[in-house]
Short mmCIF file of C-alpha atoms and ligand atoms in Angstrom, two decimals:
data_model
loop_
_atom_site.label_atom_id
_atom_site.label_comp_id
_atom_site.label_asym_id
_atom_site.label_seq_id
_atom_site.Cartn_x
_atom_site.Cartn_y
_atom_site.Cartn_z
CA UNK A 1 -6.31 -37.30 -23.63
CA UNK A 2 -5.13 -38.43 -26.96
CA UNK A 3 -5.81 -42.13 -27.85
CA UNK A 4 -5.28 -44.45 -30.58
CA UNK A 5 -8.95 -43.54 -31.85
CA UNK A 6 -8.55 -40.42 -32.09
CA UNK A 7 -5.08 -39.93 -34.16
CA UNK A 8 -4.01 -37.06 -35.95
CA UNK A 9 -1.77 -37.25 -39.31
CA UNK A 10 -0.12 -34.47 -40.10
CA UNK A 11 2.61 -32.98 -42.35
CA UNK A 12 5.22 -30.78 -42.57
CA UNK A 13 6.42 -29.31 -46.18
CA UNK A 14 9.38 -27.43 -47.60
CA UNK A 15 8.64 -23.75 -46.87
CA UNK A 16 10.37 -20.36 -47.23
CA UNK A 17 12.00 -18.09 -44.53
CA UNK A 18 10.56 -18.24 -41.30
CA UNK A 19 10.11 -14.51 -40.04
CA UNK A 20 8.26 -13.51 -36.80
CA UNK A 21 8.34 -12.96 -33.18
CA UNK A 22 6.75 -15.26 -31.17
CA UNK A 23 6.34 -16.50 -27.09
CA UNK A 24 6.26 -19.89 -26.56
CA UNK A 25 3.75 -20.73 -23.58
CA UNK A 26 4.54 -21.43 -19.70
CA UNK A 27 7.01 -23.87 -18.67
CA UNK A 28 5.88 -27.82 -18.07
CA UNK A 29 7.77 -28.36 -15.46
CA UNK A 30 7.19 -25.29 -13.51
CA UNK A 31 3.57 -25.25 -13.89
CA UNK A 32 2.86 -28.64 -12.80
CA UNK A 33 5.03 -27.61 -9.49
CA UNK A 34 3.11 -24.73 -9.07
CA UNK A 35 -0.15 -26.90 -8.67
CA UNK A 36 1.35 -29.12 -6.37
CA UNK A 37 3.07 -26.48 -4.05
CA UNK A 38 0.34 -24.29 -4.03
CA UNK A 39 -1.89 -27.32 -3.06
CA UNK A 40 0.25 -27.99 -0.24
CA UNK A 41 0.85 -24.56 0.89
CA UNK A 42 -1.58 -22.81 3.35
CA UNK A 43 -3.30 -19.66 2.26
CA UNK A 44 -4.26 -18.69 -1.49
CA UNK A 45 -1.75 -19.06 -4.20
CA UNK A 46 -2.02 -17.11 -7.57
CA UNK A 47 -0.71 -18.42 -10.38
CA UNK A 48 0.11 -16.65 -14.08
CA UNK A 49 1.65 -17.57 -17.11
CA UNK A 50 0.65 -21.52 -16.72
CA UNK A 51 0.83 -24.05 -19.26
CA UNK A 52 -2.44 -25.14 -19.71
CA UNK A 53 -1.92 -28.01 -21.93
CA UNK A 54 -3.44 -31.89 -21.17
CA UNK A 55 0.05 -32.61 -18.37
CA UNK A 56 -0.87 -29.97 -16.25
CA UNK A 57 -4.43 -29.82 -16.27
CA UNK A 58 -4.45 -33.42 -14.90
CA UNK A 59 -1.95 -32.20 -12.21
CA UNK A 60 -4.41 -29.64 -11.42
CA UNK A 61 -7.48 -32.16 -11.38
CA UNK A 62 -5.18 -34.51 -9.07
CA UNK A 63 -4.93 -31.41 -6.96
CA UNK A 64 -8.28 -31.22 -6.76
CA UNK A 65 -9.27 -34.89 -5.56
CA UNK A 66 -6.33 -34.31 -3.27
CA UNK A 67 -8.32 -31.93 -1.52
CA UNK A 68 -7.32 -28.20 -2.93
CA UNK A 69 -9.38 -25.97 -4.52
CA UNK A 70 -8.45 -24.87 -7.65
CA UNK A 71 -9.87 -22.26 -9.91
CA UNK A 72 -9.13 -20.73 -12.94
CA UNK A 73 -10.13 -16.85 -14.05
CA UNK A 74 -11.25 -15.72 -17.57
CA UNK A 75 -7.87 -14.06 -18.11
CA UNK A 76 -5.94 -17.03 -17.51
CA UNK A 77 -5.06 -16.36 -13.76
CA UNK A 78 -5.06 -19.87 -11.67
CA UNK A 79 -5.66 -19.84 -8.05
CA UNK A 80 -4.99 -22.69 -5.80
CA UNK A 81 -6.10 -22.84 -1.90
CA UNK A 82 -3.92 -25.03 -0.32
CA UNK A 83 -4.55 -27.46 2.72
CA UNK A 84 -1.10 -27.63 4.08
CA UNK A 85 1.55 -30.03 4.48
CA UNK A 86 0.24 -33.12 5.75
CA UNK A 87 -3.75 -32.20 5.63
CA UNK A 88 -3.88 -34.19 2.00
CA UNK A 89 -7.52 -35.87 1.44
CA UNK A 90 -7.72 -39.68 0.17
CA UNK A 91 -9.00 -39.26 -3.47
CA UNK A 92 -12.41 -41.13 -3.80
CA UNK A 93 -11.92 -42.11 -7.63
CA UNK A 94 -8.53 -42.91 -9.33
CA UNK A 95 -6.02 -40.02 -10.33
CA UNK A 96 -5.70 -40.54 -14.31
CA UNK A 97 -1.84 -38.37 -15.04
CA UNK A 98 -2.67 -38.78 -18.89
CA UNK A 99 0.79 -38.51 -20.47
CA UNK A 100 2.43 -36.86 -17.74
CA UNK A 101 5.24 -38.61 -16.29
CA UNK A 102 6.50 -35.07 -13.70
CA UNK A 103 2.78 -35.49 -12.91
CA UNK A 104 2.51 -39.04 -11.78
CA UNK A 105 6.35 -39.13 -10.16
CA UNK A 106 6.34 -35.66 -7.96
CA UNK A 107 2.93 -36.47 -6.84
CA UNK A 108 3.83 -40.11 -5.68
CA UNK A 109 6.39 -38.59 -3.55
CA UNK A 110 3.83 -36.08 -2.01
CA UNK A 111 1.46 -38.92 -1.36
CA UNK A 112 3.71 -41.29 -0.04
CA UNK A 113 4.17 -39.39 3.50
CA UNK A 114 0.21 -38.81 3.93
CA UNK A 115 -1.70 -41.48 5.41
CA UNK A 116 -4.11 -41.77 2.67
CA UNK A 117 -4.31 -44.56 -0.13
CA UNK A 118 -3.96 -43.33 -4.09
CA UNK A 119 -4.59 -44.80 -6.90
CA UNK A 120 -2.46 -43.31 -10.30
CA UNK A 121 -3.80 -44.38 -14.13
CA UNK A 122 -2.38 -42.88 -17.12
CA UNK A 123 -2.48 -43.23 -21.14
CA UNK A 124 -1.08 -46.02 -22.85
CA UNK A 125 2.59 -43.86 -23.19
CA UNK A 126 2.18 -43.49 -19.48
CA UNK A 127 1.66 -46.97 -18.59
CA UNK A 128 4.68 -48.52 -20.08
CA UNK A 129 6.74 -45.98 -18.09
CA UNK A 130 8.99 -47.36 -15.08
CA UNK A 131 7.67 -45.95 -11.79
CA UNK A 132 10.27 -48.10 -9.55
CA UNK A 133 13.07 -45.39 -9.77
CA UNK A 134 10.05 -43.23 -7.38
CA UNK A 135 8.95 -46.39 -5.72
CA UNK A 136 12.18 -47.71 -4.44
CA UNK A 137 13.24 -44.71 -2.60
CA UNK A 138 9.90 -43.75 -1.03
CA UNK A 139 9.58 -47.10 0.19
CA UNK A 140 12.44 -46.29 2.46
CA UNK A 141 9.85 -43.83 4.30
CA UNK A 142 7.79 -46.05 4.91
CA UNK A 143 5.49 -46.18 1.60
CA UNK A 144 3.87 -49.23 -0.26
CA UNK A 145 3.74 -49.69 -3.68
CA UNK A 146 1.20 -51.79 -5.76
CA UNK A 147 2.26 -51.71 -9.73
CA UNK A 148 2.02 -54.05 -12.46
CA UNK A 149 5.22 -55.89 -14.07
CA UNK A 150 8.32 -54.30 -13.77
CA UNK A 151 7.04 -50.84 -11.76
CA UNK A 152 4.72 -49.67 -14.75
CA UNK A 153 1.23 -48.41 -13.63
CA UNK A 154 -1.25 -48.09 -12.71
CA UNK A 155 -0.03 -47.84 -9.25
CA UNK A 156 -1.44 -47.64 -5.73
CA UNK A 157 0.60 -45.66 -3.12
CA UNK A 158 -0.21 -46.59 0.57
CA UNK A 159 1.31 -43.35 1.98
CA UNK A 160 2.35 -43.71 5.95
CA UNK A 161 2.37 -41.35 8.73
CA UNK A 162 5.36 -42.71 10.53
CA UNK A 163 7.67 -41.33 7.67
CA UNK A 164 11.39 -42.28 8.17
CA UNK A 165 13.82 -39.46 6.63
CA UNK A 166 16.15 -40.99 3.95
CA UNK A 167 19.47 -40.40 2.26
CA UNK A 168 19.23 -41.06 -1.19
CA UNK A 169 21.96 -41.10 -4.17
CA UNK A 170 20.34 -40.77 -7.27
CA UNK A 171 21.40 -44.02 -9.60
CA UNK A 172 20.41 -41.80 -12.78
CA UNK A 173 20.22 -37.97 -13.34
CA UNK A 174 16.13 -36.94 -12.49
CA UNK A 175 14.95 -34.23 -11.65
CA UNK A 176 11.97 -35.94 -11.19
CA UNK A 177 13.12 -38.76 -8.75
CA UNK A 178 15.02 -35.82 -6.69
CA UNK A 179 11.99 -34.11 -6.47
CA UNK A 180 9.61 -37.24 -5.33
CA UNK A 181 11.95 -37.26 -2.52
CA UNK A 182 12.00 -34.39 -1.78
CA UNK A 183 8.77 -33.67 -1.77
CA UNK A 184 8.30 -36.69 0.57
CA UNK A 185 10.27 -35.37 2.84
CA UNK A 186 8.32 -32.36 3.53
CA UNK A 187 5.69 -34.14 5.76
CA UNK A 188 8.39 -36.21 7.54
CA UNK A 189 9.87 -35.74 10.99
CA UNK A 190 13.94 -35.47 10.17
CA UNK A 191 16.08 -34.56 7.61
CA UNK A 192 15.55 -35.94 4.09
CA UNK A 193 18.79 -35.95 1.99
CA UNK A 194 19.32 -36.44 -1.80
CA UNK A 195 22.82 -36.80 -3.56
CA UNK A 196 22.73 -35.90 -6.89
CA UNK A 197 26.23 -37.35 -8.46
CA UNK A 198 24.99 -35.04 -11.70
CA UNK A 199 23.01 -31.51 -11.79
CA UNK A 200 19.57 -31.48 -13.11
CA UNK A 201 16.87 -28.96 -13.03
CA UNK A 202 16.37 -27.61 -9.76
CA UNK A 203 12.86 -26.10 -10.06
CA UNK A 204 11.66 -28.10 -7.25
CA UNK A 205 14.59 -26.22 -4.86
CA UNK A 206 13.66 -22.72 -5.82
CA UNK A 207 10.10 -23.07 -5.47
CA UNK A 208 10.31 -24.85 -2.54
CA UNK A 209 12.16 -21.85 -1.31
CA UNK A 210 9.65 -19.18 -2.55
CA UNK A 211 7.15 -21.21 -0.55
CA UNK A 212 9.10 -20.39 2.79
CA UNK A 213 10.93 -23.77 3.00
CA UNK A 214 14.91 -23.90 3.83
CA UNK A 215 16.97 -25.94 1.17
CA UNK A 216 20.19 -26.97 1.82
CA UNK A 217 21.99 -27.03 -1.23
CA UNK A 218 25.84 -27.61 -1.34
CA UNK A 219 27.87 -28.19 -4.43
CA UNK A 220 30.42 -31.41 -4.16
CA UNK A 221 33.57 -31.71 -5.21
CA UNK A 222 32.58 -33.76 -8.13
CA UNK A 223 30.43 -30.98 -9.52
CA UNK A 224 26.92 -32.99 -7.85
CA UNK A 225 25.02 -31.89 -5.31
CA UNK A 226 23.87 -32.41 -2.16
CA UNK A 227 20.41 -31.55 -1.02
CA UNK A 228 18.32 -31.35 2.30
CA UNK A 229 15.70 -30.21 4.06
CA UNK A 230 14.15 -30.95 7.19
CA UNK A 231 10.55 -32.06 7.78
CA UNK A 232 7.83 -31.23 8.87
CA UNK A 233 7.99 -28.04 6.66
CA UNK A 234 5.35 -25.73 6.78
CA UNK A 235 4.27 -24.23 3.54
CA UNK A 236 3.40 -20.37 2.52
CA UNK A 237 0.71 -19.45 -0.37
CA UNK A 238 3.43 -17.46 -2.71
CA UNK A 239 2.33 -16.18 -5.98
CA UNK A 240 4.35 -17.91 -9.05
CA UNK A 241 4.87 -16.13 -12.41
CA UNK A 242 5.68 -19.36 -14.50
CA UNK A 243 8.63 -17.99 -17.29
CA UNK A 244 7.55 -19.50 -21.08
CA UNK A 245 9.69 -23.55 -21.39
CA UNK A 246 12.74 -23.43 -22.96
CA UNK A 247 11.64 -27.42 -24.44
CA UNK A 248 9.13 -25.69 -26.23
CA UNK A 249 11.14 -22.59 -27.66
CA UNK A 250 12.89 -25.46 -29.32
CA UNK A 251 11.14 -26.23 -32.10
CA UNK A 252 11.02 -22.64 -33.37
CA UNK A 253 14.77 -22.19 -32.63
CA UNK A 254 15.93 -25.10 -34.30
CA UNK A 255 13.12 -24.51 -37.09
CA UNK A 256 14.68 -21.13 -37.53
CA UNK A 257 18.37 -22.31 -37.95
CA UNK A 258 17.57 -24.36 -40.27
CA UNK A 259 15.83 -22.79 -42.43
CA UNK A 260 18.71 -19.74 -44.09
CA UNK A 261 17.09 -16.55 -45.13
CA UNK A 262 14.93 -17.02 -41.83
CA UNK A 263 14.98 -14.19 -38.64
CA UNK A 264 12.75 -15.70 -35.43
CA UNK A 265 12.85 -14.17 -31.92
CA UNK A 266 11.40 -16.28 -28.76
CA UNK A 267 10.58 -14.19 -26.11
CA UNK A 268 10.91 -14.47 -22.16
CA UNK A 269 12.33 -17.87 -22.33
CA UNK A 270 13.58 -19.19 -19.70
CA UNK A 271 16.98 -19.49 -19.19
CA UNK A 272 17.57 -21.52 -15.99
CA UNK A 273 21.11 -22.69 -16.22
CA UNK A 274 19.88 -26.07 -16.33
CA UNK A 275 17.94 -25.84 -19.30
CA UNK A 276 19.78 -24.38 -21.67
CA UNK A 277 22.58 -26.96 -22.95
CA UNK A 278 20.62 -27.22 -26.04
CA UNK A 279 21.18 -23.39 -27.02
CA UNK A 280 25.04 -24.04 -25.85
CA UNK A 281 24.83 -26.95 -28.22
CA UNK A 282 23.21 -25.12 -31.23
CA UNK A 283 25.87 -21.96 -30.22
CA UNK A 284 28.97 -24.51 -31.01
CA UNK A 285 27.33 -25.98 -33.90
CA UNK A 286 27.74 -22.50 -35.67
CA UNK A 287 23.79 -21.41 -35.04
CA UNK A 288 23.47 -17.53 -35.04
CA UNK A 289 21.16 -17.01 -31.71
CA UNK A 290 21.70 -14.22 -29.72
CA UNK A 291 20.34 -13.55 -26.22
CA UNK A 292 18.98 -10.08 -25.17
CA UNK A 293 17.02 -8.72 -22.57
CA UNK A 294 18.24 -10.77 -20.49
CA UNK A 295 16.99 -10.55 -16.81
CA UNK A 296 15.45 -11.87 -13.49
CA UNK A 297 12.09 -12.58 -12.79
CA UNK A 298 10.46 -14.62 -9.94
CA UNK A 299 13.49 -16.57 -9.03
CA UNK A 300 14.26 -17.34 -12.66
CA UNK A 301 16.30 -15.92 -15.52
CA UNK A 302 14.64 -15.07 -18.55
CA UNK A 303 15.79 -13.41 -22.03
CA UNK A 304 15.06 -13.15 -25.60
CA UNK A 305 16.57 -15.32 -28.28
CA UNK A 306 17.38 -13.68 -31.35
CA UNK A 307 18.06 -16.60 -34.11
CA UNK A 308 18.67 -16.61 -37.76
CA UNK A 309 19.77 -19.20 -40.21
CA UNK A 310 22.32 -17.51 -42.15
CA UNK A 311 24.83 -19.70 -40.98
CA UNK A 312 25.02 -23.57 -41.57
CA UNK A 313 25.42 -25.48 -38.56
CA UNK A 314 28.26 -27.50 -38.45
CA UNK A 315 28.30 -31.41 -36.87
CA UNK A 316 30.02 -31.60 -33.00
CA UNK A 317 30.02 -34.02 -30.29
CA UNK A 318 27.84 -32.93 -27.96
CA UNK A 319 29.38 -34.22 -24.05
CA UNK A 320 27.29 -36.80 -21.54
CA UNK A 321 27.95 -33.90 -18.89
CA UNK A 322 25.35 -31.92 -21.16
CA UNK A 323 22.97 -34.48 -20.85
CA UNK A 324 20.99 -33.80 -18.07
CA UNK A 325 20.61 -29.56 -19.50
CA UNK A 326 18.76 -30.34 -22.41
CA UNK A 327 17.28 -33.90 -21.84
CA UNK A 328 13.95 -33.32 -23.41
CA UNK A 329 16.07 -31.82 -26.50
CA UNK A 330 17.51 -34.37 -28.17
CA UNK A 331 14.63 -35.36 -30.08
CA UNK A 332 14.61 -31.91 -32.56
CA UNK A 333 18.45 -31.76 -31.98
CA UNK A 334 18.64 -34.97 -34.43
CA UNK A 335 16.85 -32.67 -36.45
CA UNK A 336 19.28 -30.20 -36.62
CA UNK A 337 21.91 -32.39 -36.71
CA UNK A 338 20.70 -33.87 -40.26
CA UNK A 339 20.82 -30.69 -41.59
CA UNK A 340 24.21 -29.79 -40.45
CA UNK A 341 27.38 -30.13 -42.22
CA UNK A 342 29.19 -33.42 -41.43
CA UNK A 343 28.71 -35.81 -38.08
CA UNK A 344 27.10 -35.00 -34.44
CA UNK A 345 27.62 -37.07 -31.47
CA UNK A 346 25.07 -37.22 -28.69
CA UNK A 347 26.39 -39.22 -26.09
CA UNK A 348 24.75 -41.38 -22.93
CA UNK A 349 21.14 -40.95 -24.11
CA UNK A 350 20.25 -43.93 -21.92
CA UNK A 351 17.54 -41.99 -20.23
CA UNK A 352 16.05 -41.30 -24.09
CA UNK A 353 14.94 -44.99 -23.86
CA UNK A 354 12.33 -44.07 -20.26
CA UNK A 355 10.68 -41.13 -21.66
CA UNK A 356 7.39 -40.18 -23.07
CA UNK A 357 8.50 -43.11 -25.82
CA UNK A 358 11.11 -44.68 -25.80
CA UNK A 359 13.26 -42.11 -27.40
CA UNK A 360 16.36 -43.03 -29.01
CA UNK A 361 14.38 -45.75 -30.90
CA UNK A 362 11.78 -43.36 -32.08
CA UNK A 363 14.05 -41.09 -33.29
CA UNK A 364 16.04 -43.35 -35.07
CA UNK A 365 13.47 -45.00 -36.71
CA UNK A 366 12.29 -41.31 -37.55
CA UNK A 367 15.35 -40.49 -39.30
CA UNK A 368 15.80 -43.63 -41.20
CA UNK A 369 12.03 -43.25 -42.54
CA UNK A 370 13.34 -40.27 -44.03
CA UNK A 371 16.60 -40.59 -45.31
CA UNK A 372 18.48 -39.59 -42.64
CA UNK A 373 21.95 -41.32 -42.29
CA UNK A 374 22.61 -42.17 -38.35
CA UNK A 375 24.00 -45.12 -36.42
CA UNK A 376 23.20 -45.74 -32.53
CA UNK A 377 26.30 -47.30 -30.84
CA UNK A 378 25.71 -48.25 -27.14
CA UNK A 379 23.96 -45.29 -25.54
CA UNK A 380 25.04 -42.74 -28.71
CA UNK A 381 23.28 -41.65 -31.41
CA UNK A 382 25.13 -40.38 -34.11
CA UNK A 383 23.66 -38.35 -37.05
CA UNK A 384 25.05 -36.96 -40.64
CA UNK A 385 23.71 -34.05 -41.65
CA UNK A 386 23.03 -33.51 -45.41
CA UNK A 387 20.20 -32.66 -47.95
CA UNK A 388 17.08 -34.49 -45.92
CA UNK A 389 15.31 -36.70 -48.35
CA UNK A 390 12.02 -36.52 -46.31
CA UNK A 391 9.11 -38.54 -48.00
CA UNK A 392 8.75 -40.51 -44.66
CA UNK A 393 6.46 -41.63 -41.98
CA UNK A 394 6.84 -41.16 -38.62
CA UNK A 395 5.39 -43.12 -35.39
CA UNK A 396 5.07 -40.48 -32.62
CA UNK A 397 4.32 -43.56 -30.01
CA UNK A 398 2.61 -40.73 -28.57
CA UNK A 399 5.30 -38.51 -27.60
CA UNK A 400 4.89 -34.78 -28.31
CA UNK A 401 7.75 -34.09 -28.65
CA UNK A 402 8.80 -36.61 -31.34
CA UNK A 403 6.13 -35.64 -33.35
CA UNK A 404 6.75 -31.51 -33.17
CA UNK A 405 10.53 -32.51 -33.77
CA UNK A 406 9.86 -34.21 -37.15
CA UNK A 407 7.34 -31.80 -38.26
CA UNK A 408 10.83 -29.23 -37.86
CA UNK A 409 12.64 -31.81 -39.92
CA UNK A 410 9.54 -31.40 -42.40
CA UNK A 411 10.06 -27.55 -43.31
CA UNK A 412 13.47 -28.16 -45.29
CA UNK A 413 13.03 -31.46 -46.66
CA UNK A 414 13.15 -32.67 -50.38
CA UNK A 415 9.81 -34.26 -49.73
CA UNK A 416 7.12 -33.46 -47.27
CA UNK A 417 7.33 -35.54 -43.47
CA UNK A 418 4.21 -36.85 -41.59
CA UNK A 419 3.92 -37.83 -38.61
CA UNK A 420 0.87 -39.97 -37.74
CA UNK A 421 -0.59 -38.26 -34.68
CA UNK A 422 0.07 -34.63 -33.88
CA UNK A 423 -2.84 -34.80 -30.86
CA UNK A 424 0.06 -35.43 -28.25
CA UNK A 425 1.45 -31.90 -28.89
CA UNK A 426 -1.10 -30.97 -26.88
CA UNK A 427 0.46 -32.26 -23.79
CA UNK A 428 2.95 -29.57 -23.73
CA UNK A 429 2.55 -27.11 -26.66
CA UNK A 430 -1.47 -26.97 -27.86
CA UNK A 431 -0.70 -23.78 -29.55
CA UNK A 432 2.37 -25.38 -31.39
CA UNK A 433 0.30 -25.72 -34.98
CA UNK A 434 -0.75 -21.63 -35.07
CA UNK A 435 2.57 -20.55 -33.60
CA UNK A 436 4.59 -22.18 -36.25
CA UNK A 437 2.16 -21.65 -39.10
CA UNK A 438 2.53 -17.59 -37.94
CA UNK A 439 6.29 -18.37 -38.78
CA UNK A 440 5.68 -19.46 -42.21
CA UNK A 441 5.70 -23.49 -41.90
CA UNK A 442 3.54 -25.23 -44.06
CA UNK A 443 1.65 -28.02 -42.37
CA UNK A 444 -1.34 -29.42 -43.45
CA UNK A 445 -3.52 -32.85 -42.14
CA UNK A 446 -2.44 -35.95 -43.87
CA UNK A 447 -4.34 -39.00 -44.26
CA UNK A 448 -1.00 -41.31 -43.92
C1 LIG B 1 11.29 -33.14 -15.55
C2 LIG B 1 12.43 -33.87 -15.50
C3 LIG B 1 12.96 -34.64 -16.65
C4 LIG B 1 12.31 -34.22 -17.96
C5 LIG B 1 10.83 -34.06 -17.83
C6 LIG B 1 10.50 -33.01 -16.80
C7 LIG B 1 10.84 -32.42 -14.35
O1 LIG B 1 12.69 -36.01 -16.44
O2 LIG B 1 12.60 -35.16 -18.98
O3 LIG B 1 10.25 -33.69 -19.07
O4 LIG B 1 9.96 -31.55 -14.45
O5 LIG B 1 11.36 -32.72 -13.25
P1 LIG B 1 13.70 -36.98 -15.62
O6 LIG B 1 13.68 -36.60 -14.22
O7 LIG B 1 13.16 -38.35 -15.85
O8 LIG B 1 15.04 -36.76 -16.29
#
């Protein structure tokens, strides 16, 4: 896991055209799902295509003091025994989720509902992270929670095995809170209900599905939705093909766009209508990305992006709605934003301020280190594109995806931009450094 000892400067210069064709790897959230699922299911589940950077291997080690047996193959083919729904072991050491907050949340909610004890750790990123928004509903089951000041971990879960089934409205858009309850209300008698009053990923639905269990999903009239199962569920082994993240094909499609003589395509990305608001975005800013080979494949939809930069993206404001689509984006759309032509908008980026760092501040303080002009009013953050000065230093707090973001601003900047630890990428992206470099990026270690 990455730690202040052992940081990583790097930077990101000017460079020419980016050219190539390139496959980002498996999706984050996905993979760490198919860990957990296939640790619950009964029978043998194969798994391809995972991400194997630091998130989801401690997802699959958790698995593994949870009582599965999981197993990797030379060619990269995972393989999970599950024990079933309800058939969890009590870990004997503590669970340490690294960086991984999808990690840490979606297995509380499994826990909770097993009568065993668990105790969570994680890095210093992790352990500033609020864990109440799980706690508080799967306390209504039944659960106890032991964290330190104001929800962070670490965290004890004293799961129960009287579980009450719940109705829950979600106070913020998560995908991650939906799926802690819903996952805790697979090994409770009942039906567990969550109201979503706005749509977010809904990974945890369809592979829930795939794994034999009946979701209820029904679509309200405010454009949320309502979702339900009914517990106990019994689990099926189902083999998972995770599709490549579309977080990850960010970088080299913003890179790409912003870069003009360049010609990048991304292949099999996955293109899960709740994941792709930031190629809408990108799409009304002017950005040339086409999508081809479009198709279906294990439950998902997948295609090819096809992206240039001959034309020059073009400042919009970019709706709250959108929010929830391209959460993780916002980061390297800031980027693109300060090279486009005139102001963007990004409105209610409240939940910026809870992720891997908090967010908003990060990348504001990123911008202005390089010349960036940008205001933050309320929850908005508001950029001007231009000529990027560069020149600056930037404080990854570490949080991948603020450091691969202003490595992207790097490659058309006046002066080079470092970032002072690129170990996080590998979280979520450890080929990041050799995919981009194949491109034509110019990154090199920095000493600060
Ligand atoms: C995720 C949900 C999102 C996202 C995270 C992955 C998931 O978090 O930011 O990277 O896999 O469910 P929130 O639920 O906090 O929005």
């Amino acid at each position: 896991m990455s730690s202040a000892q052992s940081k990583r400067p790097l930077q990101s210069a000017k460079c020419g055209a980016l050219v190539g064709d390139v496959r980002v790897p498996g999706d984050k959230s996905i993979s760490h799902r198919s860990l957990m699922f296939g640790g619950l299911a009964e029978g043998e589940t194969r798994i391809t295509g995972l991400l194997e950077g630091e998130d989801v291997l401690a997802t699959a080690d958790a698995m593994r003091k949870l009582g599965a047996k999981v197993t990797r193959d030379e060619d990269g083919t995972w393989h999970v025994r599950g024990v079933g729904v309800g058939a969890l072991r009590e870990p004997d050491s503590v669970i340490d989720m690294g960086n991984a907050g999808t990690g840490i949340r979606l297995l509380a909610g499994i826990v909770a509902t097993h009568p065993i004890t668990t105790f969570f750790t994680g890095d210093a990123s992790l352990c500033k992270r609020p864990m109440g928004r799980v706690a508080d509903p799967l306390a209504q089951f039944g659960a106890k929670f032991v964290t330190r000041d104001q929800g962070r971990p670490p965290m004890a879960v004293i799961g129960t095995d009287e579980a009450l089934p719940i109705t829950y409205t979600l106070p913020m858009a998560s995908a991650q809170v939906k799926s802690a309850v819903l996952l805790a209300g697979l090994n409770t008698a009942g039906t567990t209900t969550v109201i979503e009053p706005k749509p977010s990923r809904d990974h945890t639905e369809r592979m829930l599905r795939h794994f034999g269990v009946e979701v209820d999903v029904q679509v309200n009239d405010d454009g949320g939705r309502t979702i339900s199962l009914t517990g106990p569920c019994t689990m099926t082994a189902a083999d998972i093909v995770v599709p490549t993240d579309p977080s990850s094909a960010a970088f080299p499609l913003v890179a790409a766009l912003i870069n003009p003589e360049s010609k990048v395509t991304i292949r099999d990305v996955c293109l899960n209508p709740l994941r792709t608001g930031l190629i809408t975005t990108l799409i009304e800013m002017g950005g040339d990305i086409t999508i081809t080979n479009e198709r279906e494949e294990a439950g998902e939809t997948i295609g090819d992006l096809v992206v240039t930069g001959k034309n020059r993206l073009k400042g919009i404001t970019v709706p709250a709605e959108r929010a929830p689509s391209m959460i993780d984006e916002y980061p390297v759309l800031a980027v693109a934003a300060a090279y486009a032509e005139g102001e963007t908008r990004m409105c209610d980026l409240a939940e910026l301020r809870v992720k891997e760092s908090d967010r908003l501040a990060a990348v504001a303080a990123g911008l202005a280190a390089n010349g960036v002009i940008h205001r933050i009013e309320g929850d908005d953050l508001i950029v001007t594109g231009g000529v990027v000065p560069g020149g600056g230093l930037v404080e990854t707090h570490l949080d991948h995806r603020i450091a691969m973001s202003f490595l992207v601003l790097g490659i058309g900047a006046e002066k080079p931009v470092k970032v002072d630890d690129a170990a996080p990428i590998a979280t979520s992206f450890p080929v990041f450094e050799e995919m981009m470099a194949g491109l034509g990026t110019s990154f090199a270690p920095s000493n600060r």
